[in-house]
Short mmCIF file of C-alpha atoms in Angstrom, two decimals:
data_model
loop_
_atom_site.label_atom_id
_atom_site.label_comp_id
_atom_site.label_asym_id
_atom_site.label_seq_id
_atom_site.Cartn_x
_atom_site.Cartn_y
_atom_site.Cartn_z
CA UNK K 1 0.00 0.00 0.00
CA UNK K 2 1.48 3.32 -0.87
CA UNK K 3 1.45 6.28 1.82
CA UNK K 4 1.83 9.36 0.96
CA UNK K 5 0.42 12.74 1.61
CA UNK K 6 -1.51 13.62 -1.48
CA UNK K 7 -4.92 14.72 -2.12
CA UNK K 8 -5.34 13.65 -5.79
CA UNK K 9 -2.99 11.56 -7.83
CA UNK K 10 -3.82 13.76 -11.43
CA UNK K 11 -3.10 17.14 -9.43
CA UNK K 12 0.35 16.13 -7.52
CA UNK K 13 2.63 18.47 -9.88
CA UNK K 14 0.46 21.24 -9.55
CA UNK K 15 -0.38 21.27 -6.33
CA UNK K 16 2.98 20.86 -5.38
CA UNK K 17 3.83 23.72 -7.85
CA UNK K 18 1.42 25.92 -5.43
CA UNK K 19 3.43 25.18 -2.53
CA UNK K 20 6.58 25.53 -3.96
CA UNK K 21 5.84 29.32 -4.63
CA UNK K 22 4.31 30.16 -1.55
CA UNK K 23 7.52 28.40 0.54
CA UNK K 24 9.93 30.32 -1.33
CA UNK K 25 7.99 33.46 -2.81
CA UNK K 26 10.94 36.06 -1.85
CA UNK K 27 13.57 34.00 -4.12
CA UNK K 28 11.23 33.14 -7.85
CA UNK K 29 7.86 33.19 -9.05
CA UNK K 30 5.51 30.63 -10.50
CA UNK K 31 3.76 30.42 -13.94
CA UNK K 32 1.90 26.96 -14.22
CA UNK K 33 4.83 24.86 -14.55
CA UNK K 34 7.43 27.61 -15.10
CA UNK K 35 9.79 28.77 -11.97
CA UNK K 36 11.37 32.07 -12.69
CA UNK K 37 14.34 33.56 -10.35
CA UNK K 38 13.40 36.95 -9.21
CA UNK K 39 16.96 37.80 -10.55
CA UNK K 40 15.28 37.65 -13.66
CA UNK K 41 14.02 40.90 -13.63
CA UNK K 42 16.72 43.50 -14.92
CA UNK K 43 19.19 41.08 -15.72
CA UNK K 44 21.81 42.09 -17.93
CA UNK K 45 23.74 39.07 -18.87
CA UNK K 46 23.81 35.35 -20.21
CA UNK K 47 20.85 33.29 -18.74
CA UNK K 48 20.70 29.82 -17.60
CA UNK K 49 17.57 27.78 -18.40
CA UNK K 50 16.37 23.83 -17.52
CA UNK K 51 13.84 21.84 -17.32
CA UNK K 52 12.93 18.08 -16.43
CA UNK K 53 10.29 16.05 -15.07
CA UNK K 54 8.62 16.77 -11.19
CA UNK K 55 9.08 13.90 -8.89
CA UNK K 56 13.27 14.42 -8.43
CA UNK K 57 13.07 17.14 -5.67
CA UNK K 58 14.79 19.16 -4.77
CA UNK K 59 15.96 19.09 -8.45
CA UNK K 60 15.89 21.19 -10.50
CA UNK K 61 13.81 23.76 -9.17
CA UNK K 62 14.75 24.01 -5.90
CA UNK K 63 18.16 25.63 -8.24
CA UNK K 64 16.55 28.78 -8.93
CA UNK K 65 17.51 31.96 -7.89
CA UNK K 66 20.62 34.31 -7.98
CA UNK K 67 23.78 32.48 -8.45
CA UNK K 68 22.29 29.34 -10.16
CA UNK K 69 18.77 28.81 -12.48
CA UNK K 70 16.90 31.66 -14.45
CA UNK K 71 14.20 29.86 -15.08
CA UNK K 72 13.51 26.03 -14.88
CA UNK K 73 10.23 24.26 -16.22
CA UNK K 74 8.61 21.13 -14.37
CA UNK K 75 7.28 18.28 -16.69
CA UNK K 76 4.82 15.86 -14.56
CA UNK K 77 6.14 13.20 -12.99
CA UNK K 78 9.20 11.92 -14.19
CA UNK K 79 8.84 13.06 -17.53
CA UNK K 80 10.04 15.81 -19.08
CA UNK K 81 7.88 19.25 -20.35
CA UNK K 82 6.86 19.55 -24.03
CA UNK K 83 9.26 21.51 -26.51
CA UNK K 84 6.94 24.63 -26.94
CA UNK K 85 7.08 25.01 -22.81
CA UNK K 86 11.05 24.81 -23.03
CA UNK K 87 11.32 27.46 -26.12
CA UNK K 88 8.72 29.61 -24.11
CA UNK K 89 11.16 29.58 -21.07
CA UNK K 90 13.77 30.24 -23.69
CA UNK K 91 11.68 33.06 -24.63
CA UNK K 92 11.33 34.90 -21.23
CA UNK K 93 14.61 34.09 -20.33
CA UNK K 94 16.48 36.40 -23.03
CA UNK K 95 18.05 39.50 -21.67
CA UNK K 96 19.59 40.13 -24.85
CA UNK K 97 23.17 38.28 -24.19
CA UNK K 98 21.89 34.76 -25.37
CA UNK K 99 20.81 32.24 -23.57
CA UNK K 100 21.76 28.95 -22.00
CA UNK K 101 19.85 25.52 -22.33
CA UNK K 102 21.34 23.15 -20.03
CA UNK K 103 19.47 19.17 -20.99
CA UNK K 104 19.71 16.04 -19.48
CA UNK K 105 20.82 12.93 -21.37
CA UNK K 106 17.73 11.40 -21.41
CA UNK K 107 15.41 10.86 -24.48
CA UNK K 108 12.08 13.16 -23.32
CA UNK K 109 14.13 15.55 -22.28
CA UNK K 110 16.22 15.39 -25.75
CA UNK K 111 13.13 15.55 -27.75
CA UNK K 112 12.22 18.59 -25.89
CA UNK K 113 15.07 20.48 -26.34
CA UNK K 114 15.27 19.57 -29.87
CA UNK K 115 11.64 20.82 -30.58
CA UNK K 116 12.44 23.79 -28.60
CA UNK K 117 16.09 24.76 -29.97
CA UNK K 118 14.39 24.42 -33.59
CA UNK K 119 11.30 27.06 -32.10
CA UNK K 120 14.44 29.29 -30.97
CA UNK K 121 16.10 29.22 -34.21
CA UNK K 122 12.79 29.78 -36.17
CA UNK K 123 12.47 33.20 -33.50
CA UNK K 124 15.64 34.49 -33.96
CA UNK K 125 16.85 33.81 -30.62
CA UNK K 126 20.53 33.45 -29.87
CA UNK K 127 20.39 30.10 -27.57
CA UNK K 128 23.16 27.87 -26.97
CA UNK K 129 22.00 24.09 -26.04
CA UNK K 130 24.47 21.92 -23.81
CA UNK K 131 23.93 18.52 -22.51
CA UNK K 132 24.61 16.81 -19.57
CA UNK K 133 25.39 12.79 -19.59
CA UNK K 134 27.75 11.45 -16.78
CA UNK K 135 26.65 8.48 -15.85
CA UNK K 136 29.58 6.26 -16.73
CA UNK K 137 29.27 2.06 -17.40
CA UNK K 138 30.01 0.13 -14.28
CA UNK K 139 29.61 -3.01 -16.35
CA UNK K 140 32.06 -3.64 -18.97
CA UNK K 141 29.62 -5.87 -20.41
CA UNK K 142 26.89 -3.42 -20.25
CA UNK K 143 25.45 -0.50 -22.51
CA UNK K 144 27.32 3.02 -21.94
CA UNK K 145 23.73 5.00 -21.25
CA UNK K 146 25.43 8.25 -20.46
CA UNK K 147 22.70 9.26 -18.55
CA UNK K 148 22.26 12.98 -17.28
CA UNK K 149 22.79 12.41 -13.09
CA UNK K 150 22.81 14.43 -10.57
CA UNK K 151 26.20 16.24 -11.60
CA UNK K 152 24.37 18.35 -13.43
CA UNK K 153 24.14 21.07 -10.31
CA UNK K 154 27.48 22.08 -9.25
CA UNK K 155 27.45 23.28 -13.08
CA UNK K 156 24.00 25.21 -13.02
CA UNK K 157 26.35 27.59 -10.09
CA UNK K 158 29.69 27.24 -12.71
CA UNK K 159 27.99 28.46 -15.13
CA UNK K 160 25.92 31.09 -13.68
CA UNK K 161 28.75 32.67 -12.35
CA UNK K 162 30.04 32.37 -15.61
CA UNK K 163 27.73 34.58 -16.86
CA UNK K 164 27.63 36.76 -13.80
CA UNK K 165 31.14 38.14 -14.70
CA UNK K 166 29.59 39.21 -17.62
CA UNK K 167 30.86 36.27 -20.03
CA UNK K 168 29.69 35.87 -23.37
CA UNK K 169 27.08 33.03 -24.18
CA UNK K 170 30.08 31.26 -26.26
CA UNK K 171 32.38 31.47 -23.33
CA UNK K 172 29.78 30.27 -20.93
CA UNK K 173 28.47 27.48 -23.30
CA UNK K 174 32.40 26.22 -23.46
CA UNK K 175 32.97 26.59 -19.89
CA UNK K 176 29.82 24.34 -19.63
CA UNK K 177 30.84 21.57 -22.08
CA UNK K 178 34.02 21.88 -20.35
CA UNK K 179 32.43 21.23 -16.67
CA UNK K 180 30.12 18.30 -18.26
CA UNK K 181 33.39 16.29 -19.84
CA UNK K 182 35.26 16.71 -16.47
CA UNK K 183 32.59 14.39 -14.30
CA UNK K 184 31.88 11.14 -13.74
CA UNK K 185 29.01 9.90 -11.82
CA UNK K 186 27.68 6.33 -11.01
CA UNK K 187 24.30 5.16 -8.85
CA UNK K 188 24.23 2.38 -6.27
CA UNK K 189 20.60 1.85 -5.70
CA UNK K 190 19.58 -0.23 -1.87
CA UNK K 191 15.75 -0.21 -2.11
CA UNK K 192 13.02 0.90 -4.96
CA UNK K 193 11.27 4.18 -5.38
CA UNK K 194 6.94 4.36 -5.82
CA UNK K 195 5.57 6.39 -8.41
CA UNK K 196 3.49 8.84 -6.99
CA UNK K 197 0.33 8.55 -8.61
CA UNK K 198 0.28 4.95 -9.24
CA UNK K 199 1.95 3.34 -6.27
CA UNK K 200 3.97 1.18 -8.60
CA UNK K 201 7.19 -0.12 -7.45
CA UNK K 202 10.14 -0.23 -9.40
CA UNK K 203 11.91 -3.44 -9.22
CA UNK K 204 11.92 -5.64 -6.86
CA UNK K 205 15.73 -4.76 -5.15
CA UNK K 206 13.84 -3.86 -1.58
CA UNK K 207 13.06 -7.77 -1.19
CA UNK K 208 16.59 -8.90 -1.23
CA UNK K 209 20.09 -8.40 0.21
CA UNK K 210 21.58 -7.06 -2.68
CA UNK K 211 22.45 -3.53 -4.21
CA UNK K 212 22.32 -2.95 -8.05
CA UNK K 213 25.09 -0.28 -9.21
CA UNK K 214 24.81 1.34 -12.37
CA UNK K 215 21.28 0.83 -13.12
CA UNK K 216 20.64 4.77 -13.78
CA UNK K 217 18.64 7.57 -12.17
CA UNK K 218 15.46 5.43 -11.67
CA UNK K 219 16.91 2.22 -12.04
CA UNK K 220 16.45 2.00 -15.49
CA UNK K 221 18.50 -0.98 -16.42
CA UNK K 222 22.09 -1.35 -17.58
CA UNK K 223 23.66 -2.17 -13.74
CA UNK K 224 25.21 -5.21 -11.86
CA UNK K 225 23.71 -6.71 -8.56
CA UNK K 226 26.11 -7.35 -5.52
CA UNK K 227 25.70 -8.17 -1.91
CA UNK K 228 24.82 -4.83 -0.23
CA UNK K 229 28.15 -3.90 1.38
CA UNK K 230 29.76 -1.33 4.10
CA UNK K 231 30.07 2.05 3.02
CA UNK K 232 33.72 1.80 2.47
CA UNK K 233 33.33 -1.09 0.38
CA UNK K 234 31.12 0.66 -1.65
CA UNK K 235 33.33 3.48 -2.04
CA UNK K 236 35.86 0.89 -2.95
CA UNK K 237 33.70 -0.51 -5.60
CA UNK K 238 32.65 2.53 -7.76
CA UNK K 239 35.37 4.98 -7.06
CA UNK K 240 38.27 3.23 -9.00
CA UNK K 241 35.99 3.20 -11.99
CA UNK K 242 35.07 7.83 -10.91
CA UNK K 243 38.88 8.13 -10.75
CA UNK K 244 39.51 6.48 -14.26
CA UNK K 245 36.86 8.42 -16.02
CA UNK K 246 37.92 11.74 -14.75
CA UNK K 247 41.63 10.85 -15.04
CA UNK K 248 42.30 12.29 -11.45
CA UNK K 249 46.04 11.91 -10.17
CA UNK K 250 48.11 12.99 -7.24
CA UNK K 251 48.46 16.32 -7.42
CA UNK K 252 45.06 17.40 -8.88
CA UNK K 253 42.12 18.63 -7.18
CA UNK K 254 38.24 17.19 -7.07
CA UNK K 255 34.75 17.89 -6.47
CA UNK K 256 32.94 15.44 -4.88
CA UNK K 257 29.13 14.60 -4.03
CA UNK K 258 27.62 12.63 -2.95
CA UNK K 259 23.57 12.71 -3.54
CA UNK K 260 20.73 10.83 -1.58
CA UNK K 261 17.96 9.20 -3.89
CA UNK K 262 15.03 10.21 -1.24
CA UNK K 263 15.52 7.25 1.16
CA UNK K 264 18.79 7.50 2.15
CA UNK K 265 19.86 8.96 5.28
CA UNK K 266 22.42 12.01 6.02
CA UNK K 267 24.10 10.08 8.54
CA UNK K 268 24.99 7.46 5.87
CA UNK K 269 25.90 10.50 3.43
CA UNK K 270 28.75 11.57 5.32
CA UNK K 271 29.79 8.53 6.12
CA UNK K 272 30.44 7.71 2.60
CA UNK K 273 31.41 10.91 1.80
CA UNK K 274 34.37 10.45 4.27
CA UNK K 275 35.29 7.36 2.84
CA UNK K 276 34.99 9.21 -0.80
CA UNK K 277 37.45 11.85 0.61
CA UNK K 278 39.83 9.35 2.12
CA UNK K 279 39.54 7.35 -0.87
CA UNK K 280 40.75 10.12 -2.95
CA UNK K 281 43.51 11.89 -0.59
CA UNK K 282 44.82 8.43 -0.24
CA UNK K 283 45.85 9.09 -3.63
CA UNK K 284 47.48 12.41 -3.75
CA UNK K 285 43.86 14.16 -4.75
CA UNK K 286 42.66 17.08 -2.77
CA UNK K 287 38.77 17.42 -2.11
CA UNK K 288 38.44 21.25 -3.12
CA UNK K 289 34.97 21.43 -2.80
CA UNK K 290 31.16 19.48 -2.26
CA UNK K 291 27.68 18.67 -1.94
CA UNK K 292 26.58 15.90 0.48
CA UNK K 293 22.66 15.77 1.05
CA UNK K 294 19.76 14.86 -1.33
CA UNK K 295 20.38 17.02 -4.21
CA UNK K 296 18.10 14.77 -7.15
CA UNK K 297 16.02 12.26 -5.58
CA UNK K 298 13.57 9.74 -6.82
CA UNK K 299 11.07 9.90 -4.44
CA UNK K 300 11.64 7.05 -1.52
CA UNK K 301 14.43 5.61 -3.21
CA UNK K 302 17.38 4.13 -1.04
CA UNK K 303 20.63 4.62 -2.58
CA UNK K 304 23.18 7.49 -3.81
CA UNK K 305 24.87 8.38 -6.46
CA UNK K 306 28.58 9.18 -6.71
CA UNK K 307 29.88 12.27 -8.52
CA UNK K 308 33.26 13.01 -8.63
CA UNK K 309 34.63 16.33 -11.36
CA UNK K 310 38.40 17.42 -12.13
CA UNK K 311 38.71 21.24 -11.18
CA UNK K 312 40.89 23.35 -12.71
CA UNK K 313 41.39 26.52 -11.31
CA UNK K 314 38.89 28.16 -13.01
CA UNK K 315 36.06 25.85 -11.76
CA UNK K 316 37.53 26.52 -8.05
CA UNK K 317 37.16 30.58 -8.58
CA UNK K 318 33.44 30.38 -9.91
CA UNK K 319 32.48 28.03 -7.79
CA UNK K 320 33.11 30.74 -4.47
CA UNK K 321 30.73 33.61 -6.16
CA UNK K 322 27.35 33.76 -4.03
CA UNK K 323 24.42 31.85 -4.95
CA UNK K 324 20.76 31.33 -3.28
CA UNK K 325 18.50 29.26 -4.15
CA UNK K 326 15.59 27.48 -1.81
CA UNK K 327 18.42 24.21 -1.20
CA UNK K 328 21.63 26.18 -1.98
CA UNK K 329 23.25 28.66 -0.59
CA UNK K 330 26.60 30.55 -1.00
CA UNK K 331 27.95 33.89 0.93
#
């Protein structure tokens, strides 16, 4: 039996849409399923735009406001909003300095930003499309998805400082493909989420002792079940594979998260967080910066997912500029 504290399974997004703008009414707005930053207004620089399905929370709207999202549009759940939403966003969102579409490797969300990057170009708009897809292949025997994870929010601040020094849409656009190819991220899911308005389970991992890794942002496929194991086993498991992709050595210097799915406690976040850290200094790699807490959920889902980025020096100085947002803030 699902439990959950809805009043009607057709009106979730919306309702939770209502809420949404009356918890955090000093920081954006609401338009149906559009959430504009209140930075919006008078802006005089590159914006940043999203969008993706509801259901993920905080992500991705809990992102906007100074220092991070312009404007982000919620699909229902777990699926993405229709192309002529997207360009509309697009459409509010110019200032006059272009435009940033940040996508998620994921084929709604693709089709969407196809349909509204064609809208854009038919307008006249000057909109630069980049997509996120870090998910790397814990199975060597297994597909290379390339799913969009969770990394793609430590960029949504890169890049909005970015554009806050007053960077062209080119320059942000490249320091946003350049962000993208310098993560790695991999899931290890414990127990399954519920949709919301169905109560359908997916999978069946919360009846066994065993832990799939790999298997995506809602455990779409494509991962390898283990034993469920310590967190610093865990760590052991998937972080060879995060330093490989990244090609982090001694010397260099790392982002880490480390992001609940919805079920998974903090104390167990910074638990493997610390073992991600040692992990890494253990190897000559310093831990620069981090997010630790449930950044892109799926609902009740036990599990996290792993996200480790290369920094350069550049990453480390945009990273400091101020942000907030209703789940991030920076001073």
């Amino acid at each position: 039996m699902m439990k959950k504290f809805i009043n009607a399974q057709e009106t979730i997004t919306d309702e939770e849409l209502e809420g949404f703008a009356l918890a955090y009414g000093d920081i954006l707005t609401v338009d149906g399923h559009t959430v504009v930053s209140r930075a919006l207004e008078g802006a005089d620089r590159v914006t940043i735009v999203t969008y993706g399905g509801s259901g993920h929370e905080p992500a991705q709207k809990g992102f906007v406001g100074p220092g991070m999202l312009d404007v982000q549009v919620d699909g229902d759940i777990f699926a993405a909003p229709n192309g002529m939403a997207v360009f509309e966003a697009l459409k509010l969102a110019d200032k006059g300095h272009g435009v940033l579409l940040l996508t998620l490797n994921y084929a709604g969300d693709q089709l969407a930003g196809k349909q509204a990057m064609k809208l854009a170009q038919k307008a006249g708009l000057n909109v630069r499309q980049v997509v996120t897809g870090e998910e790397i292949r814990y199975d060597p025997e297994g597909e290379d998805n390339q799913r969009g994870l969770a990394g793609c929010v430590p960029l949504y601040h890169i890049v909005a400082a970015a554009a806050a020094e007053g960077k062209s849409l080119d320059e942000v656009a490249e320091i946003a493909e350049r962000y993208a190819a310098s993560m790695a991220s991999i899931t290890v899911k414990s127990t399954d989420a519920t949709h919301p308005q169905n109560g359908m389970s997916f999978g069946d991992l919360g009846e066994t002792d065993q832990m799939e890794i790999g298997a995506g942002q809602h455990g779409e496929g494509g991962g390898v079940r283990v034993p469920m194991a310590s967190s610093a086993e865990t760590i052991g498991l998937i972080a060879p594979k995060l330093v490989e992709a990244t090609g982090l050595a001694s010397g260099d210097k790392a982002f880490v998260m480390i992001n609940g799915c919805g079920a998974t406690t903090m104390m167990e976040m910074l638990i493997l967080f610390k073992d991600a850290v040692r992990y890494l200094n253990e190897r000559g790699v310093e831990v620069v910066a981090s997010m630790v807490g449930e950044i892109l959920t799926v609902q009740e889902s036990g599990g996290f997912q792993m996200n480790v980025a290369k920094w350069d020096d550049e990453f480390c100085r945009l990273w400091a500029a101020p942000a907030h947002t209703p789940v991030f803030f920076k001073e």
